[in-house]
PDB file of C-alpha atoms in Angstrom:
ATOM      1  CA  ASN A   6     -86.009  70.069 -37.571  1.00 90.00           C
ATOM      2  CA  LYS A   7     -86.785  66.182 -37.421  1.00 94.00           C
ATOM      3  CA  LYS A   8     -83.046  65.877 -37.469  1.00 95.00           C
ATOM      4  CA  VAL A   9     -81.862  68.103 -34.889  1.00 96.00           C
ATOM      5  CA  ARG A  10     -84.497  66.290 -32.317  1.00 96.00           C
ATOM      6  CA  ASN A  11     -82.848  63.414 -32.722  1.00 96.00           C
ATOM      7  CA  GLN A  12     -79.261  64.079 -32.465  1.00 96.00           C
ATOM      8  CA  LEU A  13     -79.946  65.579 -29.066  1.00 96.00           C
ATOM      9  CA  GLY A  14     -82.353  62.929 -27.915  1.00 96.00           C
ATOM     10  CA  GLY A  15     -79.640  60.531 -28.707  1.00 96.00           C
ATOM     11  CA  TYR A  16     -76.748  62.642 -26.873  1.00 93.00           C
ATOM     12  CA  VAL A  17     -79.364  63.370 -23.769  1.00 92.00           C
ATOM     13  CA  THR A  18     -79.755  59.721 -23.521  1.00 94.00           C
ATOM     14  CA  HIS A  19     -76.174  58.681 -23.555  1.00 91.00           C
ATOM     15  CA  LEU A  20     -75.686  61.271 -20.659  1.00 87.00           C
ATOM     16  CA  TYR A  21     -78.629  59.636 -18.592  1.00 86.00           C
ATOM     17  CA  ASN A  22     -77.068  56.063 -19.001  1.00 88.00           C
ATOM     18  CA  ARG A  23     -73.664  57.692 -18.082  1.00 86.00           C
ATOM     19  CA  ILE A  24     -75.114  59.121 -15.108  1.00 81.00           C
ATOM     20  CA  GLN A  25     -76.771  56.111 -14.235  1.00 81.00           C
ATOM     21  CA  ASN A  26     -73.507  54.270 -14.235  1.00 79.00           C
ATOM     22  CA  GLY A  27     -71.461  56.823 -12.405  1.00 74.00           C
ATOM     23  CA  VAL A  28     -70.782  60.665 -11.803  1.00 70.00           C
ATOM     24  CA  VAL A  29     -70.356  62.005 -15.090  1.00 74.00           C
ATOM     25  CA  LYS A  30     -67.542  65.015 -15.674  1.00 75.00           C
ATOM     26  CA  GLY A  31     -68.762  68.626 -15.836  1.00 74.00           C
ATOM     27  CA  ILE A  32     -72.512  67.489 -14.686  1.00 73.00           C
ATOM     28  CA  HIS A  33     -73.031  68.052 -11.332  1.00 71.00           C
ATOM     29  CA  ILE A  34     -75.861  66.354  -9.781  1.00 74.00           C
ATOM     30  CA  LYS A  35     -76.661  66.925  -5.838  1.00 75.00           C
ATOM     31  CA  ALA A  36     -77.820  63.667  -5.329  1.00 74.00           C
ATOM     32  CA  HIS A  37     -73.617  62.796  -6.209  1.00 72.00           C
ATOM     33  CA  GLU A  38     -72.141  65.656  -4.857  1.00 76.00           C
ATOM     34  CA  GLU A  39     -73.967  64.832  -1.420  1.00 81.00           C
ATOM     35  CA  GLU A  40     -72.150  61.352  -1.939  1.00 80.00           C
ATOM     36  CA  LYS A  41     -68.854  62.469  -2.908  1.00 79.00           C
ATOM     37  CA  GLU A  42     -68.887  64.606   0.727  1.00 85.00           C
ATOM     38  CA  LYS A  43     -70.411  62.060   2.712  1.00 86.00           C
ATOM     39  CA  ASN A  44     -67.172  59.302   1.196  1.00 82.00           C
ATOM     40  CA  GLU A  45     -64.531  62.483   2.032  1.00 83.00           C
ATOM     41  CA  SER A  46     -65.703  63.149   5.359  1.00 85.00           C
ATOM     42  CA  PHE A  47     -65.267  59.088   6.456  1.00 81.00           C
ATOM     43  CA  ILE A  48     -62.703  58.284   9.174  1.00 80.00           C
ATOM     44  CA  PRO A  49     -62.035  54.937  10.010  1.00 76.00           C
ATOM     45  CA  LYS A  50     -62.433  53.187  13.247  1.00 79.00           C
ATOM     46  CA  VAL A  51     -58.634  51.613  12.998  1.00 75.00           C
ATOM     47  CA  GLY A  52     -56.201  53.271  10.769  1.00 73.00           C
ATOM     48  CA  VAL A  53     -54.416  51.266   7.772  1.00 68.00           C
ATOM     49  CA  LEU A  54     -50.957  52.096   9.677  1.00 66.00           C
ATOM     50  CA  ASP A  55     -52.278  51.475  13.625  1.00 66.00           C
ATOM     51  CA  VAL A  56     -51.104  47.742  13.239  1.00 66.00           C
ATOM     52  CA  GLU A  57     -48.679  45.813  15.384  1.00 70.00           C
ATOM     53  CA  LYS A  58     -46.948  44.199  12.469  1.00 70.00           C
ATOM     54  CA  ILE A  59     -46.116  45.680   9.138  1.00 73.00           C
ATOM     55  CA  ILE A  60     -45.767  42.619   6.473  1.00 76.00           C
ATOM     56  CA  VAL A  61     -43.058  43.871   3.584  1.00 78.00           C
ATOM     57  CA  ASP A  62     -41.448  41.495   1.354  1.00 80.00           C
ATOM     58  CA  SER A  63     -37.785  41.172   0.829  1.00 81.00           C
ATOM     59  CA  VAL A  64     -37.013  43.520  -1.181  1.00 84.00           C
ATOM     60  CA  THR A  65     -38.258  46.417   0.850  1.00 82.00           C
ATOM     61  CA  TYR A  66     -36.729  44.960   3.918  1.00 81.00           C
ATOM     62  CA  GLY A  67     -33.402  45.041   2.176  1.00 84.00           C
ATOM     63  CA  MET A  68     -34.323  48.811   1.307  1.00 84.00           C
ATOM     64  CA  ILE A  69     -34.794  50.098   4.803  1.00 80.00           C
ATOM     65  CA  GLU A  70     -31.757  48.023   5.860  1.00 81.00           C
ATOM     66  CA  HIS A  71     -29.845  49.688   3.661  1.00 84.00           C
ATOM     67  CA  TYR A  72     -30.669  53.193   4.651  1.00 81.00           C
ATOM     68  CA  ASN A  73     -30.590  52.374   8.018  1.00 75.00           C
ATOM     69  CA  ILE A  74     -33.858  53.278   9.353  1.00 70.00           C
ATOM     70  CA  GLU A  75     -34.439  52.648  13.182  1.00 66.00           C
ATOM     71  CA  GLY A  76     -37.614  51.389  14.550  1.00 63.00           C
ATOM     72  CA  ASP A  77     -38.905  48.396  16.541  1.00 59.00           C
ATOM     73  CA  SER A  78     -37.364  45.505  14.788  1.00 55.00           C
ATOM     74  CA  GLY A  79     -40.276  43.134  15.933  1.00 54.00           C
ATOM     75  CA  GLN A  80     -42.471  45.561  13.928  1.00 58.00           C
ATOM     76  CA  LEU A  81     -41.667  44.581  10.817  1.00 60.00           C
ATOM     77  CA  ASP A  82     -42.254  40.852   9.449  1.00 58.00           C
ATOM     78  CA  VAL A  83     -40.465  39.583   5.952  1.00 59.00           C
ATOM     79  CA  ASN A  84     -42.747  37.623   3.541  1.00 56.00           C
ATOM     80  CA  ILE A  85     -40.611  35.914   1.227  1.00 50.00           C
ATOM     81  CA  HIS A  86     -43.227  34.055  -0.497  1.00 51.00           C
ATOM     82  CA  ILE A  87     -44.205  37.143  -2.553  1.00 48.00           C
ATOM     83  CA  LEU A  88     -41.511  37.264  -4.499  1.00 48.00           C
ATOM     84  CA  SER A  89     -40.986  33.271  -4.842  1.00 49.00           C
ATOM     85  CA  ASN A  90     -44.361  33.210  -6.051  1.00 50.00           C
ATOM     86  CA  PHE A  91     -43.483  35.782  -8.805  1.00 52.00           C
ATOM     87  CA  LYS A  92     -42.550  34.421 -12.524  1.00 52.00           C
ATOM     88  CA  ASP A  93     -40.907  36.550 -15.320  1.00 47.00           C
TER      89      ASP A  93
END
């Protein structure tokens, strides 16, 4: 009947709008799957941890010193400004 058709049409329109905005759980579209596979297989040229200096705040640096974690002392740069600018 007409009521059921309108409900079904409204639900399909709702799903279609959600699909346009992004991936919808439980609905698999080939284009979304290809995009997901492409993003998963991406390998960056420079890794996040492949840096000469790692900037940490004073709390993290204190934890590193407390647990006697050994490493090149030139690799850590304490950033005190993060905590001094933070207000409760």
